CSV table of C-alpha atoms in Angstrom, one decimal:
chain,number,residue,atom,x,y,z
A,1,UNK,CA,-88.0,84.1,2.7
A,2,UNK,CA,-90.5,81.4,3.3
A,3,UNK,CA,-89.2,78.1,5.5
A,4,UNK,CA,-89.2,75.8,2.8
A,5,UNK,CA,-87.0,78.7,0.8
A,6,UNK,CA,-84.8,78.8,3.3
A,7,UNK,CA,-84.4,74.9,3.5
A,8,UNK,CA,-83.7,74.6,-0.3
A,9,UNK,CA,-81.4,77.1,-0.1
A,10,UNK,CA,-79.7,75.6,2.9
A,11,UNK,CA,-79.7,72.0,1.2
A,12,UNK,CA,-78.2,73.4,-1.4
A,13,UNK,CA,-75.1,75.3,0.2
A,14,UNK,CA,-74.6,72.2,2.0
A,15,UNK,CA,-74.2,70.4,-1.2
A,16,UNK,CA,-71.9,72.7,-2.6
A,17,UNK,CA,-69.8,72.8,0.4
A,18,UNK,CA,-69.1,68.7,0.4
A,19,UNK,CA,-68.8,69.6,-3.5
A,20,UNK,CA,-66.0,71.8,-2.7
A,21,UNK,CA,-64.2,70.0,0.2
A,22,UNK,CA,-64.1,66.7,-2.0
A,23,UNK,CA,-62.4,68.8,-4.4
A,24,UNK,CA,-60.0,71.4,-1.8
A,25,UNK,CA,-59.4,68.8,0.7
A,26,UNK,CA,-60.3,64.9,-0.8
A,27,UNK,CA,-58.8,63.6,2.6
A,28,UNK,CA,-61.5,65.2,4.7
A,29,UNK,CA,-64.8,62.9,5.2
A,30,UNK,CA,-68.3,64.4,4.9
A,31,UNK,CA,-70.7,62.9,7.1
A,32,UNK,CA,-74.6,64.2,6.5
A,33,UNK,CA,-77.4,63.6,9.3
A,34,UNK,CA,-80.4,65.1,8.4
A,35,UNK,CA,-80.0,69.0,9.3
A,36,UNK,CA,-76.5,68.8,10.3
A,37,UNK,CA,-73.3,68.2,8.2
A,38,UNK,CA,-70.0,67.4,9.9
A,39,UNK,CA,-66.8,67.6,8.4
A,40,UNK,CA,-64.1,65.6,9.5
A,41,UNK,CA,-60.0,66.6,8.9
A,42,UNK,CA,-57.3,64.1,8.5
A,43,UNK,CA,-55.7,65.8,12.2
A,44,UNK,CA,-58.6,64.9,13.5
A,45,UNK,CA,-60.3,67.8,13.4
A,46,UNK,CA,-63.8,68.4,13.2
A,47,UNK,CA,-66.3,71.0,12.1
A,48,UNK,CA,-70.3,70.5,12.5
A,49,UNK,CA,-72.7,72.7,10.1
A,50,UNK,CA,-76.2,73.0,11.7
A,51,UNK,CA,-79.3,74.7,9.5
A,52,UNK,CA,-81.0,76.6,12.0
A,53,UNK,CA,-84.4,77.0,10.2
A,54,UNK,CA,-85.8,79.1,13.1
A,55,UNK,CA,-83.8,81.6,12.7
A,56,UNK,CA,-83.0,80.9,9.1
A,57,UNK,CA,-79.2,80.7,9.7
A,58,UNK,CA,-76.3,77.8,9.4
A,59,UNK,CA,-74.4,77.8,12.1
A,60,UNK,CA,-70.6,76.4,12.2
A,61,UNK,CA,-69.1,74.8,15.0
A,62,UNK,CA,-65.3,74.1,15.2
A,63,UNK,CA,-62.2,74.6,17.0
A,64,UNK,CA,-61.9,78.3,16.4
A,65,UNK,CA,-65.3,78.4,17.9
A,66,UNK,CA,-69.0,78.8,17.4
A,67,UNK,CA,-70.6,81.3,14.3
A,68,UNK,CA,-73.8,82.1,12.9
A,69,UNK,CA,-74.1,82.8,9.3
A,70,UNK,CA,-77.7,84.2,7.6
A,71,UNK,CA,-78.6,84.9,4.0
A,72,UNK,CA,-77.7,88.3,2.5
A,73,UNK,CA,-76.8,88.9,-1.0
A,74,UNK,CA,-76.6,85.5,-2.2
A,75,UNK,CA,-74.2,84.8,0.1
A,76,UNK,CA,-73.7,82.7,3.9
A,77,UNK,CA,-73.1,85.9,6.0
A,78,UNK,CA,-71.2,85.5,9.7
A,79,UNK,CA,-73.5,87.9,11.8
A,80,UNK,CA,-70.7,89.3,14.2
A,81,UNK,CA,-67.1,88.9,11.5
A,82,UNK,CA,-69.0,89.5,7.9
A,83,UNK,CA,-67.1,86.7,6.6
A,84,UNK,CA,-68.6,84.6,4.1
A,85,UNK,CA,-69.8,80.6,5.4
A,86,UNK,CA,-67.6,78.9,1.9
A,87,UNK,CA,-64.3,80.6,2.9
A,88,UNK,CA,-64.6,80.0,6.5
A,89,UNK,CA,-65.3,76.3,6.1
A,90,UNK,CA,-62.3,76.1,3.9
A,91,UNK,CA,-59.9,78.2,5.5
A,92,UNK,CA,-60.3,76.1,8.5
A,93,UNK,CA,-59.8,72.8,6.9
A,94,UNK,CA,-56.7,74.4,5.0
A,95,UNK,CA,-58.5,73.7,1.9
A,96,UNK,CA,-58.7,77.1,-1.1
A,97,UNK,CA,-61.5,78.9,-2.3
């Protein structure tokens, strides 16, 4: 996948994330910076979403720890749990799929 590919498609996920967390979670504030998207709970909890284009991956960091997640069939991919980016994001802010 080409850069700009990669960028679209990470723009996008981002997108849908804030989409979803507005809906799962509407006490939990979105705050986007360029590349980076941090998510804020209500116990003060926060989780920072980074697009990697490098290495083409988002990475998530949060209080159950750093992961890296890459494109694979259609799909956010954690490289070391094969968890999927959506579910991890809202299992951790105790929102639903």
């Amino acid at each position: 996948m080409t850069e700009n590919e990669f960028l679209s498609l990470a723009e996008e996920t981002f997108e849908e994330i804030e989409e979803k967390i507005e809906k799962a979670s509407p006490d939990c504030d979105c705050l986007r910076e360029g590349n980076v998207l941090t998510i804020e709970t209500p116990e003060e909890k926060s989780l920072v979403l980074n697009i990697q284009s490098s290495t083409q991956e988002i990475w998530l960091a949060s209080p159950a720890g750093g992961s890296r997640y890459g494109y694979k069939d259609k799909h956010w991919i954690n490289s070391k749990t094969d968890s999927e980016l959506m579910e991890d994001v809202l299992s951790q802010i105790g929102g639903t799929k």
